[in-house]
Coordinates of C-alpha atoms in Angstrom, one line a residue:
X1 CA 112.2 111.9 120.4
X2 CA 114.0 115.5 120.6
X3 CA 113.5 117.7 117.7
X4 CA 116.2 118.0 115.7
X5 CA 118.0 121.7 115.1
X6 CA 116.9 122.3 111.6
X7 CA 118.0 125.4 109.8
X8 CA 115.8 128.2 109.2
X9 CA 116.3 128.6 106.0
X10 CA 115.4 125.5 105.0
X11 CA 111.7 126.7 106.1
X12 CA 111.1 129.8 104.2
X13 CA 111.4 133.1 106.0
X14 CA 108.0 134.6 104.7
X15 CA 105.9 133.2 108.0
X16 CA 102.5 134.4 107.8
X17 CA 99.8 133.8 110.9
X18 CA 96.4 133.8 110.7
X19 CA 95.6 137.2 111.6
X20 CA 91.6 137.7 112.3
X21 CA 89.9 138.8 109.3
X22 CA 88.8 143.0 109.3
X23 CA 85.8 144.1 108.6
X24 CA 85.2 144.8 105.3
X25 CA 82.0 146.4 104.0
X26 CA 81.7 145.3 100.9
X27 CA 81.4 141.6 101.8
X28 CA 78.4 142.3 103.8
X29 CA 76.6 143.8 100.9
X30 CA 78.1 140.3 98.9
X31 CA 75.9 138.3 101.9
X32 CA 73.0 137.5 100.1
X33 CA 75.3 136.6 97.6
X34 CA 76.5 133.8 100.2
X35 CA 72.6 132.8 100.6
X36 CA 72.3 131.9 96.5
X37 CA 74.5 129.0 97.6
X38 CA 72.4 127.2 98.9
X39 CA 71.4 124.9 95.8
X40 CA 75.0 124.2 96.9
X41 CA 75.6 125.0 100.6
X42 CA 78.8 125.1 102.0
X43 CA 79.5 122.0 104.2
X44 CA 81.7 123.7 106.6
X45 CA 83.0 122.0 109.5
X46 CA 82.6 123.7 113.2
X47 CA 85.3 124.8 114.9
X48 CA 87.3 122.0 116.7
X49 CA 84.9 119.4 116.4
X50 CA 84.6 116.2 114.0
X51 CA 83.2 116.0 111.0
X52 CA 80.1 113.9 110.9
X53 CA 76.6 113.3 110.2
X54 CA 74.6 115.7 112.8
X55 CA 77.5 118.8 112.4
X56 CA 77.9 118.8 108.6
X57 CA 75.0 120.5 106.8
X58 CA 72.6 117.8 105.7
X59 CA 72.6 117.0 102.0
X60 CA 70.1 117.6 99.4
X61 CA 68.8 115.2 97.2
X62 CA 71.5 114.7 94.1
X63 CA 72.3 117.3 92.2
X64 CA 71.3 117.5 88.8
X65 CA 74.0 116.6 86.0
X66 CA 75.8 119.8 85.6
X67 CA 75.5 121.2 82.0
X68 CA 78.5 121.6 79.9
X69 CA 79.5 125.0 79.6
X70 CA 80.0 126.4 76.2
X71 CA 83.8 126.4 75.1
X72 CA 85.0 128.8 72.2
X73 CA 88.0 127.4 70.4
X74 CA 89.4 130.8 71.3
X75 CA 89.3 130.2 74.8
X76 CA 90.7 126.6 74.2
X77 CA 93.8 127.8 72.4
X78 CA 94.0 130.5 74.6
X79 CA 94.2 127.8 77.4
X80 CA 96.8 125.2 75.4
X81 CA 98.9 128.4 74.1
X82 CA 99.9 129.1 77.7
X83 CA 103.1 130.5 79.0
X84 CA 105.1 127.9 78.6
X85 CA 104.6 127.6 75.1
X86 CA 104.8 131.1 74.6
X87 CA 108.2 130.9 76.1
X88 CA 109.5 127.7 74.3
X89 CA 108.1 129.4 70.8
X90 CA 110.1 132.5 71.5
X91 CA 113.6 131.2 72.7
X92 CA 113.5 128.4 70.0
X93 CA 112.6 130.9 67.0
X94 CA 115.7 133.3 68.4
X95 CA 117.9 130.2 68.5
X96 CA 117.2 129.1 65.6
X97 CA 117.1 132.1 63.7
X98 CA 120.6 132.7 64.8
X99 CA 121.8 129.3 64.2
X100 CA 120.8 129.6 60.6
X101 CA 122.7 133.4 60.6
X102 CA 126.0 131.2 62.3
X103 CA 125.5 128.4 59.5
X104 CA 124.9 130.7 56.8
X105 CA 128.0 132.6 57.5
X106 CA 126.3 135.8 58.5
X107 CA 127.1 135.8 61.8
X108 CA 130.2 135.9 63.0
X109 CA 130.4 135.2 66.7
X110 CA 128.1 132.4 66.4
X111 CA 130.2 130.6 63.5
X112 CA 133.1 131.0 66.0
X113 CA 131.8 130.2 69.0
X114 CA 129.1 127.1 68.4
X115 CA 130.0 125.7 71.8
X116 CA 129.9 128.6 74.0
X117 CA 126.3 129.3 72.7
X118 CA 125.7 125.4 73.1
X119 CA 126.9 125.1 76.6
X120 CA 125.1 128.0 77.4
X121 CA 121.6 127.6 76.2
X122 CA 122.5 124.4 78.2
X123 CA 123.3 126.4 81.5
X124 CA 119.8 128.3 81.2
X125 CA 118.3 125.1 80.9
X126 CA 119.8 123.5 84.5
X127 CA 119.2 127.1 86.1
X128 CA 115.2 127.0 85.2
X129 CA 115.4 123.9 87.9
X130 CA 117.3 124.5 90.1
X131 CA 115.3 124.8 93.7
X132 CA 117.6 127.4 94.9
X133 CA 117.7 129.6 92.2
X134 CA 112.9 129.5 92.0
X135 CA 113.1 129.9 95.5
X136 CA 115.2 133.6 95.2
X137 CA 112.2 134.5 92.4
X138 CA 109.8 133.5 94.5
X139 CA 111.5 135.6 97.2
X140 CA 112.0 138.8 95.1
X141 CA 108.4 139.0 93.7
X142 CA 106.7 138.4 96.5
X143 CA 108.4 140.5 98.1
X144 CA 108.6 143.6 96.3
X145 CA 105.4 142.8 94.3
X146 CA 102.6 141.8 96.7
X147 CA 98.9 143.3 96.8
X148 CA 100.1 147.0 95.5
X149 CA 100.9 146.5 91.8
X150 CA 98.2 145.9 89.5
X151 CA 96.6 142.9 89.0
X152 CA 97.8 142.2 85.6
X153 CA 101.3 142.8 86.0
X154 CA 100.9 140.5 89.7
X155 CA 99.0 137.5 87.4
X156 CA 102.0 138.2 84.3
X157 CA 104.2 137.1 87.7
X158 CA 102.3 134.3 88.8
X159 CA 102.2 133.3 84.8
X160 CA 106.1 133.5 84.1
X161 CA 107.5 131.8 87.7
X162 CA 104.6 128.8 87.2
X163 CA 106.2 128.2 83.7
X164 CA 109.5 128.6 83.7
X165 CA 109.7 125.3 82.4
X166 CA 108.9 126.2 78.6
X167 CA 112.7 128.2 79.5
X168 CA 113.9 124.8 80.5
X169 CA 112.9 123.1 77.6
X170 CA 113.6 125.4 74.6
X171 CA 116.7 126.1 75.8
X172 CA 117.5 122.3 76.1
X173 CA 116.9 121.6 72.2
X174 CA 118.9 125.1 71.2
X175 CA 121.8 124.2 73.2
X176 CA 121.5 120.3 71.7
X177 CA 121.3 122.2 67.9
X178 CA 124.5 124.6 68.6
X179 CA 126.2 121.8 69.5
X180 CA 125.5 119.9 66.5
X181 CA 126.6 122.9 64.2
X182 CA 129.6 122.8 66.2
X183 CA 130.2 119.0 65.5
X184 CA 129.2 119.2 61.8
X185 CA 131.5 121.8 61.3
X186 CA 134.4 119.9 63.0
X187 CA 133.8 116.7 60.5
X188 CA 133.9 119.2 57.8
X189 CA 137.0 120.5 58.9
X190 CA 138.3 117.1 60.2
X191 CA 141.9 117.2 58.8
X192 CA 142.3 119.9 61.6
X193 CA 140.7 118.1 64.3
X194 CA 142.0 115.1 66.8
X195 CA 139.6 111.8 66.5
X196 CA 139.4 112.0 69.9
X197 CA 137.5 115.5 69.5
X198 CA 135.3 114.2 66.9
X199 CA 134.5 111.2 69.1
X200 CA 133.5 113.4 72.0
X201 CA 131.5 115.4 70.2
X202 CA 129.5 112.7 68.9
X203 CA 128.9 110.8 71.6
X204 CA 128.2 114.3 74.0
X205 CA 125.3 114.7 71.9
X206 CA 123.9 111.7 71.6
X207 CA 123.8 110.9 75.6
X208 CA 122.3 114.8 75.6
X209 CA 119.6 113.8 72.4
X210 CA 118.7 110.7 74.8
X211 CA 118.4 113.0 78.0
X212 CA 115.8 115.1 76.1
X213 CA 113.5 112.6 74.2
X214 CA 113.7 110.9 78.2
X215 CA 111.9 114.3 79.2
X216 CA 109.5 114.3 77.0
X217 CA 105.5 114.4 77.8
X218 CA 104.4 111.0 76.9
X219 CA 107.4 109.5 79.0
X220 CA 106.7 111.7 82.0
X221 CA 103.4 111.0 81.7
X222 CA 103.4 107.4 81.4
X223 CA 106.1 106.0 82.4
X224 CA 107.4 108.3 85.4
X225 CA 110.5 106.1 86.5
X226 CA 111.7 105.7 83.1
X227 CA 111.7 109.6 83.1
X228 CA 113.5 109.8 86.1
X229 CA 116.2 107.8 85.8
X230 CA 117.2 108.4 82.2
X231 CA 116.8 111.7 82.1
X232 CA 118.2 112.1 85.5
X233 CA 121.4 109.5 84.5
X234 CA 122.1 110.6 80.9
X235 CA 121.9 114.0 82.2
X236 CA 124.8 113.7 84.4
X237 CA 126.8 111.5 81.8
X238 CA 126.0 114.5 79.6
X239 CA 127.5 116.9 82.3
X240 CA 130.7 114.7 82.3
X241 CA 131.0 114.7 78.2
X242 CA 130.6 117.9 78.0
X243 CA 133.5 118.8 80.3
X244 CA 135.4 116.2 78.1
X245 CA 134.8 117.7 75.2
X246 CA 135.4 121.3 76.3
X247 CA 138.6 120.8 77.5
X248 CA 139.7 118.8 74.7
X249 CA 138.3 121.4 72.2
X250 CA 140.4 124.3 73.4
X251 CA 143.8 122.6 74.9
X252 CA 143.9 121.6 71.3
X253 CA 145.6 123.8 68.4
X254 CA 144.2 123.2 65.0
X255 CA 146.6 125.5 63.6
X256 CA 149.8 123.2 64.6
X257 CA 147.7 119.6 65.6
X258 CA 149.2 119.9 68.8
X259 CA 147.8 120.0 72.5
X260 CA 150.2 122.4 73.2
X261 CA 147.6 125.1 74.9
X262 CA 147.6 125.8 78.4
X263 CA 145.3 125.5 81.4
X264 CA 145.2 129.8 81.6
X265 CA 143.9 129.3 78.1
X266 CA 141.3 127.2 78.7
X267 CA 140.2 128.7 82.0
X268 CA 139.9 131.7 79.7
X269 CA 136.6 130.5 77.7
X270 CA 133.4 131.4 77.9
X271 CA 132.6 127.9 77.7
X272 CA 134.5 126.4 80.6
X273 CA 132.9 128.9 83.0
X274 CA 129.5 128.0 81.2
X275 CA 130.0 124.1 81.8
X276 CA 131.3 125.1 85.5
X277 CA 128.2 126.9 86.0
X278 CA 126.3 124.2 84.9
X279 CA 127.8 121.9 87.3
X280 CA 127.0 123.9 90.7
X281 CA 123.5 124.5 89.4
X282 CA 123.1 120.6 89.1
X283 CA 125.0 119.9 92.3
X284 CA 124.1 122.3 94.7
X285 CA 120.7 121.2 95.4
X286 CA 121.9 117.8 96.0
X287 CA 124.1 119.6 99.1
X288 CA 120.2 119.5 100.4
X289 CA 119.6 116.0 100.6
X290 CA 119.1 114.1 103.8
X291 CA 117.6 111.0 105.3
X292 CA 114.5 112.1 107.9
X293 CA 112.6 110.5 110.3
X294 CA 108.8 110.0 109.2
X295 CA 106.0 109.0 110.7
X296 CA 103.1 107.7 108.4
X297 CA 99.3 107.8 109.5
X298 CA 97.4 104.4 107.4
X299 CA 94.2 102.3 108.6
X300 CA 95.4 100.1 111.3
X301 CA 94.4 99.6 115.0
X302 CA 98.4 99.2 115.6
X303 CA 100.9 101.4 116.0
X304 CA 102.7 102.5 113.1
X305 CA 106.4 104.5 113.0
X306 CA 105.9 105.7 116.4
X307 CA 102.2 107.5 115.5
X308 CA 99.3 105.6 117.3
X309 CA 96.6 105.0 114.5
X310 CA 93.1 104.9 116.1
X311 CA 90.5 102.4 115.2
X312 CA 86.9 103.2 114.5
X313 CA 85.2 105.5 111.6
X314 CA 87.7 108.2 111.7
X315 CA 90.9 106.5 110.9
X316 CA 92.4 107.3 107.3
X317 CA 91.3 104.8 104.4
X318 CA 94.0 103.1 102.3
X319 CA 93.7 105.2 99.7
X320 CA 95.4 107.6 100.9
X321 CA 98.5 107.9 103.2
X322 CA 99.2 111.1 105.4
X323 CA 103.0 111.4 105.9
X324 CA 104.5 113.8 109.3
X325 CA 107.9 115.4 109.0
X326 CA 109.7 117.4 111.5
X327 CA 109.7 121.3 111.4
X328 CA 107.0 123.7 110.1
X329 CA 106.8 124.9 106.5
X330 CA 105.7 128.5 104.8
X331 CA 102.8 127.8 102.1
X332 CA 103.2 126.9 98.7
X333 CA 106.0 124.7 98.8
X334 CA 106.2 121.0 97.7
X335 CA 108.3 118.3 99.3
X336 CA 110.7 115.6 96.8
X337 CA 110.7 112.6 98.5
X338 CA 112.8 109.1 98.0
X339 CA 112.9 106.1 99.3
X340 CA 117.0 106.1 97.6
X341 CA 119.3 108.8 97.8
X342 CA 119.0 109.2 93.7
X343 CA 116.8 107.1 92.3
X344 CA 113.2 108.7 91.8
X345 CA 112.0 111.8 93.5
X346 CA 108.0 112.1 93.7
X347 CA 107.0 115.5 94.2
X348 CA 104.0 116.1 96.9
X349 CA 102.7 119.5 98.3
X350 CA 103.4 120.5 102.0
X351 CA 101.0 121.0 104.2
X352 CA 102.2 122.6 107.5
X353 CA 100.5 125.7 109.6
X354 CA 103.4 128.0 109.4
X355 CA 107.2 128.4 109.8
X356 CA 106.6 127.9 113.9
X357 CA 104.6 124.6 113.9
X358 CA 106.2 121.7 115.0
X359 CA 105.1 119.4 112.0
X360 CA 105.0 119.1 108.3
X361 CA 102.4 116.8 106.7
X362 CA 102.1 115.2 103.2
X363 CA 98.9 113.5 101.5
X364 CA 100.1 111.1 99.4
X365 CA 97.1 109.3 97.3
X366 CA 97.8 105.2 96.8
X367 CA 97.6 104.9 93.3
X368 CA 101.7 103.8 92.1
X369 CA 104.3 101.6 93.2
X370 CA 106.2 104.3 95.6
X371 CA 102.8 105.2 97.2
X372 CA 101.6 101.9 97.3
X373 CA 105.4 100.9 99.2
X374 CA 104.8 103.3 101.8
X375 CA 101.5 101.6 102.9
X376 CA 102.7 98.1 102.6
X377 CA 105.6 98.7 104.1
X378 CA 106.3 101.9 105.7
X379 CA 109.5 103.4 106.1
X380 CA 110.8 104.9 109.6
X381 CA 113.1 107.4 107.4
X382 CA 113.1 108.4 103.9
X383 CA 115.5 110.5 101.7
X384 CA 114.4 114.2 100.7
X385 CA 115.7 117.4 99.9
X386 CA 115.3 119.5 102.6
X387 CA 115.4 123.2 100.7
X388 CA 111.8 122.4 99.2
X389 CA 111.1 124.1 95.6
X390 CA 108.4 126.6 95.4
X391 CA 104.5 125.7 93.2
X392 CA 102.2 128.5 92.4
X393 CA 100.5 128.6 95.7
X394 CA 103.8 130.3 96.7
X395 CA 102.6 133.4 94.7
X396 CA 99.5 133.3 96.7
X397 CA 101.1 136.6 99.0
X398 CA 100.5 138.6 95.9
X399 CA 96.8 139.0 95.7
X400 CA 94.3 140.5 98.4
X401 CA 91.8 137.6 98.3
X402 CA 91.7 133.8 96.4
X403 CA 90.1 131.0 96.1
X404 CA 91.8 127.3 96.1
X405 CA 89.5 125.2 94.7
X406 CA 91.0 121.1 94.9
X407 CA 89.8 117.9 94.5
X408 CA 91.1 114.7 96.3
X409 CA 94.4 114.4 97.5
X410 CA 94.6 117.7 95.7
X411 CA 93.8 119.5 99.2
X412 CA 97.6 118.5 99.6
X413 CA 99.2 121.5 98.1
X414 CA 96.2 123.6 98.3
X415 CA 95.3 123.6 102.7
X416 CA 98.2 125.4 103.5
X417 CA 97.4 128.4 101.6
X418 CA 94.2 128.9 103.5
X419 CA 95.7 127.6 107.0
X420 CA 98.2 130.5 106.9
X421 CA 95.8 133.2 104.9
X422 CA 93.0 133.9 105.9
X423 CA 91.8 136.0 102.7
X424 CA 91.7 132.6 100.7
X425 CA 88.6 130.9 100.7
X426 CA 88.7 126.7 100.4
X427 CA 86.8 124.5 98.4
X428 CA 87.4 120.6 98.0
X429 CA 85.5 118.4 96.1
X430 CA 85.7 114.5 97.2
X431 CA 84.3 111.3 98.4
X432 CA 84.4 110.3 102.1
X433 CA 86.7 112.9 103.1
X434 CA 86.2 112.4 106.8
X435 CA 86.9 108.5 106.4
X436 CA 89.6 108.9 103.3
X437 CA 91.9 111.1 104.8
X438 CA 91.7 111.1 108.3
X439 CA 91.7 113.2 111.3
X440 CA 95.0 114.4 111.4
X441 CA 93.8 116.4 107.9
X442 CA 90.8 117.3 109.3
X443 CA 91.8 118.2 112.3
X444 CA 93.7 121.2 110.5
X445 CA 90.8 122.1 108.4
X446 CA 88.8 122.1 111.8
X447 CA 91.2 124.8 113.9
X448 CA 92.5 127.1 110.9
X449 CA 89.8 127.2 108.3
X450 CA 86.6 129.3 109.4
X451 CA 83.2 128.1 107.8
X452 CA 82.6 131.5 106.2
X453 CA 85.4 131.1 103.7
X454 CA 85.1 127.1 103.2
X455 CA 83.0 125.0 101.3
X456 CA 83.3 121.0 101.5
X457 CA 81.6 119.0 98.9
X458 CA 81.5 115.1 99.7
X459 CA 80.3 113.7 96.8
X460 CA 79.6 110.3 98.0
X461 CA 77.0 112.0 100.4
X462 CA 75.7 114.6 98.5
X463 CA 75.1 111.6 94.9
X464 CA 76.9 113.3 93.1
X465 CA 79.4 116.3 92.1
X466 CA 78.4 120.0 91.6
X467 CA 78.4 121.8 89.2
X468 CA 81.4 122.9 89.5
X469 CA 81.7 126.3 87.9
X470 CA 78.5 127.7 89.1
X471 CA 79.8 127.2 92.6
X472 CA 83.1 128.8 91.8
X473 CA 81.8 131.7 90.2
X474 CA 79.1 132.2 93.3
X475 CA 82.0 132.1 95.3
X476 CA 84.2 134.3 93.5
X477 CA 81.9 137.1 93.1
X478 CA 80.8 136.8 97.0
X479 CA 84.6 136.4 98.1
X480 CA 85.5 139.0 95.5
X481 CA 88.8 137.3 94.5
X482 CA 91.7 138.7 92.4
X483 CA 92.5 134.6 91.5
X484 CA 92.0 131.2 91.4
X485 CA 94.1 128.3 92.1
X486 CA 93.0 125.1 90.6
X487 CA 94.8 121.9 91.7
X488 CA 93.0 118.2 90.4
X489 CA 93.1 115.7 88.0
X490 CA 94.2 116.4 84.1
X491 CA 90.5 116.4 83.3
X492 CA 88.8 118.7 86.1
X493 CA 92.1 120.8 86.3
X494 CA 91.4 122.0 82.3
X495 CA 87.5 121.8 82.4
X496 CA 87.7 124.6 85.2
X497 CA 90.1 125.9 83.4
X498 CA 88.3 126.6 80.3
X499 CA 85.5 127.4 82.4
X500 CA 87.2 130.5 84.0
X501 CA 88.9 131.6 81.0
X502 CA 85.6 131.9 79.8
X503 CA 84.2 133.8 82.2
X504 CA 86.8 136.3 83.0
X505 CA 88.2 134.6 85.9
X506 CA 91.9 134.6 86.6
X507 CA 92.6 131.3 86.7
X508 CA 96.0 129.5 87.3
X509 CA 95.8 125.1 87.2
X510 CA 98.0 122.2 87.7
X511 CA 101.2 121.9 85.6
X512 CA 101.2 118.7 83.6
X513 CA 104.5 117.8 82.4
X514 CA 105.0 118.9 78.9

């Protein structure tokens, strides 16, 4: 099958190979810092060959239950208050503080101009998701940002792009509340006003109150799908009542009760070209969206979607299904993928060796309905959006050395990071990795990740899971990381969390949707 003339720009243009490490002194005074491991030595694997029992290190006995670390309820706040809420407090305390200026008569503009302020808390909100618009901030700080700033103001970057969402959301319920004082004071002038308005209004904020209460974190959380398509599907509808209602609003003269104003006049306010914004910032990564070719790895001695699936103890388990696109990939990014054009999107990370490979790979774990569907029956093509949004591992070109520390099909949006850097160290934490997800994964692992800055933990071998933070902080300290990148479970991502907030370490986990 011929490979298909993809654009570059669909791949990122911030290639990075795997240049050969330089010396640098003080990691050879850090050695015997590498040698206090060995309560939890590093399971590396040798350079291409297979993981198994007389290559890996052998294991010790189990390890003892790791002891609870000490949490203050400082450090737990300090972990819960994050970024996101620190943006959502902000923006809604300004909003709202001006709304009650606006209602209270003290404030002019927004007594007069409800809608504007309403449509465009409501264009903020779009542009916080919009793939094209992360992808240029991505671009622009890692570009002009990387390794010579100081740390703080690098991890205040890494902080503010990762939660962007808190933007998203506060701006969401202000633009819902402007546009609520906007309709209340319509009904209280509704003598002046065409029922037709009034009607808009209305039911413009009720589709947009439905959108929002669809978004938030016990439906995400919980029932995924239902997220999707409601607030996905009211969202648009909202898109389409707010034009309605914006037009209607200003073609129509309160002072005569006529619709006697012209087109010029309503191209002329600010909330038209708000609305109009709005619209290309929901549309235009939907431009992006095309039905590929995949090829999906599963336990089978058959042939599967054109990739030849070998029997014996290396082959992939059914937990977990490994997913091959066309073209290469720059780190950090994470793939949407469909199995309808606009229906649900589930979000995996990409792993791929660089902007030149040949292939792009996904680890999807076999735990929902979608995931389950691609192992009972696989599809040859499946819908995506080809310009992939940026994660935190993006910002990973900022700092001089990391760690990205994973567990399960975690390793999914953490291996390309160290595949194309080689001043981040790996560690994965699982069960059975060899037999759970295959050799196509650890085949990569094999040829681009160097035993001196990878440590494997198989739990299933070893009886047991470390203890967790004494290995990170051994590692940090020898590694002598700016950061940490934590990517697992809700559980393990907050526990490590906590752990390294604790002790000083920069720490950066999993978003959970909130």
């Amino acid at each position: 099958m011929s490979r298909p003339n993809y654009n570059d720009t669909e791949k990122g243009i911030l290639e990075v190979r795997s240049p050969q490490l330089a010396a640098n002194p003080d990691l050879a005074k850090s050695e015997k810092k590498l040698a206090d491991l060995t309560a939890f030595p590093v399971q590396s694997l040798k350079k291409d060959a297979p993981i198994s029992s007389s290559n890996v290190a052998k294991p010790l006995p189990p390890p003892p239950k790791p002891q609870r670390m000490k949490i203050s309820k400082y450090v737990i706040f300090i972990t819960w208050y994050n970024s996101y809420r620190r943006f959502f407090t902000v923006i809604t305390i300004l909003n709202f503080t001006a709304l009650g200026y606006a209602a209270a008569g003290l404030w002019p503009y927004g007594q007069k101009y409800p809608g504007a302020l309403a449509v465009g808390n409501l264009n903020f909100a779009v542009l916080m998701r919009n793939e094209i618009f992360g992808r240029i901030l991505y671009l622009f700080v890692n570009t002009c940002f990387a390794k010579w700033t100081p740390l703080w103001f690098r991890l205040g970057c890494t902080s503010t792009l990762q939660h962007l969402g808190g933007i998203h959301s506060s701006c969401a319920i202000s633009g819902i509340a402007w546009l609520i004082l906007m309709v209340v004071n319509q009904f209280k002038a509704k003598y002046i006003y065409h029922d037709s308005i009034l009607a808009f209004g209305v039911v413009t904020t009720i589709v947009l109150l439905v959108t929002v209460t669809a978004g938030l974190p016990w439906v995400r959380n919980t029932h995924h799908n239902v997220f999707e398509r409601n607030h996905r599907f009211f969202g648009w509808t909202a898109l389409v009542m707010t034009w309605i209602f914006t037009i209607l609003s200003n073609i129509y003269d309160s002072a005569d009760g006529k619709w006697d104003r012209s087109g010029v006049y309503v191209v002329r306010q600010q909330a038209f070209w708000y609305t109009m914004g709005m619209s290309l910032f929901i549309v235009l990564p939907w431009i992006c969206t095309r039905k590929v070719a995949v090829d999906i790895e599963l336990v089978s001695p058959i042939i599967i979607n054109s990739v030849a699936v070998i029997d014996g103890p290396r082959q992939p388990s059914p937990k977990v299904a490994v997913l091959r696109f066309e073209r290469g990939m720059q780190q950090g990014l994470l793939a949407r993928i469909s199995r309808s054009m606009i229906m649900e999107y589930h979000a995996f990370g990409i792993i791929s060796e660089g902007t030149h490979a040949k292939y792009h790979y996904l680890i999807c774990g076999v735990q929902g309905d979608f995931t389950k569907g691609l192992v009972n029956d696989p599809p040859r093509e499946i819908w995506t959006r080809q310009l992939k949004f940026a994660g935190v591992s993006n910002t990973s070109t900022l700092y001089k050395r990391g760690i990205r520390i994973c567990t399960g099909t975690g390793l999914g949006a953490a291996l390309s990071t160290c595949i194309q850097s080689p001043y981040w160290y790996l560690i994965w934490i699982g069960s059975d990795q060899e037999k759970t997800f295959g050799p196509t994964i650890s085949g990569l692992i094999h040829r681009h990740v160097g035993p001196e800055r990878l440590l494997l933990w198989d739990s299933k071998e070893r009886g047991g899971r470390p203890d967790t933070m004494k290995v990170l902080k051994e590692v940090y300290d020898y590694w002598q990381a700016e950061v940490v990148f934590i990517t697992s479970n809700y559980v393990g991502n907050l526990e490590i969390q906590h752990g390294c907030k604790a002790l000083g370490i920069p720490a950066f986990g999993t978003l959970w949707d909130f």
